[in-house]
Amino acid sequence: MRDEESMRAATLRALLYVSRSTLASPEITAEIGDIVDCAIVRNRRLAITGALAFSGAHFTQYLEGTPDALGVIMGSIRGDRRHSDVVVLCVSACKSDPHLGDIGVQK
Ligand SMILES: Cc1cc2nc3c(=O)[nH]c(=O)nc-3n(C[C@H](O)[C@H](O)[C@H](O)COP(=O)(O)O)c2cc1C
């Protein structure tokens, strides 16, 4: 690993949050598609990896990235009206390279 890559890996953070969906039935599929389409492009640009789960009533999302990148994404996510009551459960140092590698967010 190059020096700058290992320095970046050392600063990586992992973040987990839960939130309450505000989506109503007819719009759910389209809105989830919109969220995923946006996340694929933007997370890749900010070198964020993660996974998003939706139960029908709640979201849970796990994200890995630099503190700056996570701050940018969480600023957008917190202000998104498609969910409410965003509660960050934990933020911790990533133990190694991003666990999710290139998987990112996929449909
Ligand atoms: C549950 C949930 C998860 C989201 N996850 C991401 C994400 O991982 N990456 C992303 O870029 N946008 C995500 N979004 C969309 C953002 O909230 C926001 O709409 C989008 O990033 C555009 O940001 P902007 O309005 O600040 O330009 C998510 C939205 C919701 C409701």
PDB file of N, CA, C and O in Angstrom, residues 27-60:
ATOM      1  N   GLU A  27     -45.279   5.407  -3.600  1.00  0.00           N
ATOM      2  CA  GLU A  27     -44.029   6.058  -4.010  1.00  0.00           C
ATOM      3  C   GLU A  27     -42.781   5.291  -3.567  1.00  0.00           C
ATOM      4  O   GLU A  27     -41.669   5.648  -3.974  1.00  0.00           O
ATOM      5  N   ILE A  28     -42.955   4.251  -2.759  1.00  0.00           N
ATOM      6  CA  ILE A  28     -41.793   3.636  -2.104  1.00  0.00           C
ATOM      7  C   ILE A  28     -40.771   3.122  -3.112  1.00  0.00           C
ATOM      8  O   ILE A  28     -39.584   3.451  -3.037  1.00  0.00           O
ATOM      9  N   THR A  29     -41.213   2.331  -4.085  1.00  0.00           N
ATOM     10  CA  THR A  29     -40.261   1.719  -5.013  1.00  0.00           C
ATOM     11  C   THR A  29     -39.472   2.778  -5.782  1.00  0.00           C
ATOM     12  O   THR A  29     -38.248   2.689  -5.909  1.00  0.00           O
ATOM     13  N   ALA A  30     -40.187   3.796  -6.272  1.00  0.00           N
ATOM     14  CA  ALA A  30     -39.512   4.848  -7.042  1.00  0.00           C
ATOM     15  C   ALA A  30     -38.537   5.626  -6.169  1.00  0.00           C
ATOM     16  O   ALA A  30     -37.413   5.941  -6.598  1.00  0.00           O
ATOM     17  N   GLU A  31     -38.932   5.917  -4.939  1.00  0.00           N
ATOM     18  CA  GLU A  31     -38.063   6.706  -4.054  1.00  0.00           C
ATOM     19  C   GLU A  31     -36.818   5.918  -3.640  1.00  0.00           C
ATOM     20  O   GLU A  31     -35.729   6.471  -3.580  1.00  0.00           O
ATOM     21  N   ILE A  32     -36.996   4.630  -3.371  1.00  0.00           N
ATOM     22  CA  ILE A  32     -35.820   3.820  -3.009  1.00  0.00           C
ATOM     23  C   ILE A  32     -34.866   3.754  -4.211  1.00  0.00           C
ATOM     24  O   ILE A  32     -33.643   3.866  -4.066  1.00  0.00           O
ATOM     25  N   GLY A  33     -35.428   3.606  -5.401  1.00  0.00           N
ATOM     26  CA  GLY A  33     -34.599   3.605  -6.611  1.00  0.00           C
ATOM     27  C   GLY A  33     -33.836   4.905  -6.763  1.00  0.00           C
ATOM     28  O   GLY A  33     -32.649   4.910  -7.099  1.00  0.00           O
ATOM     29  N   ASP A  34     -34.496   6.015  -6.461  1.00  0.00           N
ATOM     30  CA  ASP A  34     -33.868   7.329  -6.557  1.00  0.00           C
ATOM     31  C   ASP A  34     -32.727   7.459  -5.536  1.00  0.00           C
ATOM     32  O   ASP A  34     -31.644   7.958  -5.854  1.00  0.00           O
ATOM     33  N   ILE A  35     -32.974   6.994  -4.317  1.00  0.00           N
ATOM     34  CA  ILE A  35     -31.932   7.054  -3.274  1.00  0.00           C
ATOM     35  C   ILE A  35     -30.711   6.244  -3.702  1.00  0.00           C
ATOM     36  O   ILE A  35     -29.566   6.690  -3.612  1.00  0.00           O
ATOM     37  N   VAL A  36     -30.965   5.028  -4.186  1.00  0.00           N
ATOM     38  CA  VAL A  36     -29.845   4.145  -4.563  1.00  0.00           C
ATOM     39  C   VAL A  36     -29.087   4.710  -5.761  1.00  0.00           C
ATOM     40  O   VAL A  36     -27.846   4.733  -5.772  1.00  0.00           O
ATOM     41  N   ASP A  37     -29.810   5.215  -6.771  1.00  0.00           N
ATOM     42  CA  ASP A  37     -29.142   5.794  -7.946  1.00  0.00           C
ATOM     43  C   ASP A  37     -28.225   6.939  -7.529  1.00  0.00           C
ATOM     44  O   ASP A  37     -27.088   7.050  -7.993  1.00  0.00           O
ATOM     45  N   CYS A  38     -28.730   7.801  -6.652  1.00  0.00           N
ATOM     46  CA  CYS A  38     -27.938   8.936  -6.193  1.00  0.00           C
ATOM     47  C   CYS A  38     -26.729   8.455  -5.383  1.00  0.00           C
ATOM     48  O   CYS A  38     -25.610   8.931  -5.568  1.00  0.00           O
ATOM     49  N   ALA A  39     -26.975   7.472  -4.491  1.00  0.00           N
ATOM     50  CA  ALA A  39     -25.901   6.999  -3.605  1.00  0.00           C
ATOM     51  C   ALA A  39     -24.778   6.328  -4.400  1.00  0.00           C
ATOM     52  O   ALA A  39     -23.603   6.498  -4.075  1.00  0.00           O
ATOM     53  N   ILE A  40     -25.138   5.578  -5.439  1.00  0.00           N
ATOM     54  CA  ILE A  40     -24.102   4.895  -6.227  1.00  0.00           C
ATOM     55  C   ILE A  40     -23.106   5.917  -6.775  1.00  0.00           C
ATOM     56  O   ILE A  40     -21.888   5.753  -6.671  1.00  0.00           O
ATOM     57  N   VAL A  41     -23.646   6.996  -7.356  1.00  0.00           N
ATOM     58  CA  VAL A  41     -22.783   7.999  -7.994  1.00  0.00           C
ATOM     59  C   VAL A  41     -22.015   8.808  -6.949  1.00  0.00           C
ATOM     60  O   VAL A  41     -20.788   8.951  -7.010  1.00  0.00           O
ATOM     61  N   ARG A  42     -22.752   9.322  -5.966  1.00  0.00           N
ATOM     62  CA  ARG A  42     -22.132  10.256  -5.015  1.00  0.00           C
ATOM     63  C   ARG A  42     -21.171   9.550  -4.061  1.00  0.00           C
ATOM     64  O   ARG A  42     -20.095  10.068  -3.742  1.00  0.00           O
ATOM     65  N   ASN A  43     -21.548   8.357  -3.593  1.00  0.00           N
ATOM     66  CA  ASN A  43     -20.667   7.639  -2.666  1.00  0.00           C
ATOM     67  C   ASN A  43     -19.362   7.257  -3.364  1.00  0.00           C
ATOM     68  O   ASN A  43     -18.294   7.320  -2.762  1.00  0.00           O
ATOM     69  N   ARG A  44     -19.481   6.872  -4.638  1.00  0.00           N
ATOM     70  CA  ARG A  44     -18.251   6.523  -5.366  1.00  0.00           C
ATOM     71  C   ARG A  44     -17.362   7.753  -5.492  1.00  0.00           C
ATOM     72  O   ARG A  44     -16.155   7.678  -5.297  1.00  0.00           O
ATOM     73  N   ARG A  45     -17.971   8.891  -5.806  1.00  0.00           N
ATOM     74  CA  ARG A  45     -17.192  10.127  -5.969  1.00  0.00           C
ATOM     75  C   ARG A  45     -16.490  10.505  -4.665  1.00  0.00           C
ATOM     76  O   ARG A  45     -15.358  11.002  -4.666  1.00  0.00           O
ATOM     77  N   LEU A  46     -17.135  10.254  -3.527  1.00  0.00           N
ATOM     78  CA  LEU A  46     -16.546  10.611  -2.229  1.00  0.00           C
ATOM     79  C   LEU A  46     -15.788   9.445  -1.589  1.00  0.00           C
ATOM     80  O   LEU A  46     -15.357   9.540  -0.444  1.00  0.00           O
ATOM     81  N   ALA A  47     -15.635   8.330  -2.349  1.00  0.00           N
ATOM     82  CA  ALA A  47     -14.939   7.134  -1.856  1.00  0.00           C
ATOM     83  C   ALA A  47     -15.575   6.596  -0.573  1.00  0.00           C
ATOM     84  O   ALA A  47     -14.883   6.203   0.369  1.00  0.00           O
ATOM     85  N   ILE A  48     -16.913   6.613  -0.553  1.00  0.00           N
ATOM     86  CA  ILE A  48     -17.655   6.044   0.573  1.00  0.00           C
ATOM     87  C   ILE A  48     -18.200   4.687   0.152  1.00  0.00           C
ATOM     88  O   ILE A  48     -18.708   4.532  -0.959  1.00  0.00           O
ATOM     89  N   THR A  49     -18.093   3.713   1.034  1.00  0.00           N
ATOM     90  CA  THR A  49     -18.722   2.412   0.787  1.00  0.00           C
ATOM     91  C   THR A  49     -19.749   2.176   1.891  1.00  0.00           C
ATOM     92  O   THR A  49     -19.725   2.843   2.934  1.00  0.00           O
ATOM     93  N   GLY A  50     -20.653   1.247   1.655  1.00  0.00           N
ATOM     94  CA  GLY A  50     -21.648   1.016   2.680  1.00  0.00           C
ATOM     95  C   GLY A  50     -22.747   0.086   2.239  1.00  0.00           C
ATOM     96  O   GLY A  50     -22.697  -0.494   1.159  1.00  0.00           O
ATOM     97  N   ALA A  51     -23.761  -0.013   3.102  1.00  0.00           N
ATOM     98  CA  ALA A  51     -24.911  -0.867   2.811  1.00  0.00           C
ATOM     99  C   ALA A  51     -26.142  -0.214   3.414  1.00  0.00           C
ATOM    100  O   ALA A  51     -26.091   0.365   4.515  1.00  0.00           O
ATOM    101  N   LEU A  52     -27.257  -0.276   2.675  1.00  0.00           N
ATOM    102  CA  LEU A  52     -28.515   0.331   3.116  1.00  0.00           C
ATOM    103  C   LEU A  52     -29.575  -0.754   3.212  1.00  0.00           C
ATOM    104  O   LEU A  52     -29.776  -1.515   2.265  1.00  0.00           O
ATOM    105  N   ALA A  53     -30.243  -0.820   4.360  1.00  0.00           N
ATOM    106  CA  ALA A  53     -31.328  -1.794   4.539  1.00  0.00           C
ATOM    107  C   ALA A  53     -32.622  -1.031   4.828  1.00  0.00           C
ATOM    108  O   ALA A  53     -32.616  -0.010   5.523  1.00  0.00           O
ATOM    109  N   PHE A  54     -33.736  -1.545   4.272  1.00  0.00           N
ATOM    110  CA  PHE A  54     -35.038  -0.905   4.436  1.00  0.00           C
ATOM    111  C   PHE A  54     -36.048  -1.968   4.848  1.00  0.00           C
ATOM    112  O   PHE A  54     -36.247  -2.961   4.137  1.00  0.00           O
ATOM    113  N   SER A  55     -36.700  -1.763   5.994  1.00  0.00           N
ATOM    114  CA  SER A  55     -37.630  -2.780   6.502  1.00  0.00           C
ATOM    115  C   SER A  55     -39.061  -2.541   6.034  1.00  0.00           C
ATOM    116  O   SER A  55     -39.931  -3.381   6.246  1.00  0.00           O
ATOM    117  N   GLY A  56     -39.293  -1.372   5.413  1.00  0.00           N
ATOM    118  CA  GLY A  56     -40.659  -0.962   5.112  1.00  0.00           C
ATOM    119  C   GLY A  56     -41.082   0.167   6.038  1.00  0.00           C
ATOM    120  O   GLY A  56     -41.892   1.007   5.668  1.00  0.00           O
ATOM    121  N   ALA A  57     -40.517   0.183   7.232  1.00  0.00           N
ATOM    122  CA  ALA A  57     -40.819   1.234   8.201  1.00  0.00           C
ATOM    123  C   ALA A  57     -39.564   1.999   8.638  1.00  0.00           C
ATOM    124  O   ALA A  57     -39.642   3.172   8.994  1.00  0.00           O
ATOM    125  N   HIS A  58     -38.426   1.325   8.616  1.00  0.00           N
ATOM    126  CA  HIS A  58     -37.172   1.941   9.082  1.00  0.00           C
ATOM    127  C   HIS A  58     -36.047   1.699   8.081  1.00  0.00           C
ATOM    128  O   HIS A  58     -36.051   0.700   7.352  1.00  0.00           O
ATOM    129  N   PHE A  59     -35.085   2.622   8.092  1.00  0.00           N
ATOM    130  CA  PHE A  59     -33.835   2.444   7.355  1.00  0.00           C
ATOM    131  C   PHE A  59     -32.718   2.168   8.355  1.00  0.00           C
ATOM    132  O   PHE A  59     -32.724   2.691   9.476  1.00  0.00           O
ATOM    133  N   THR A  60     -31.756   1.372   7.927  1.00  0.00           N
ATOM    134  CA  THR A  60     -30.485   1.242   8.639  1.00  0.00           C
ATOM    135  C   THR A  60     -29.398   1.374   7.580  1.00  0.00           C
ATOM    136  O   THR A  60     -29.497   0.753   6.519  1.00  0.00           O
TER     137      THR A  60
END
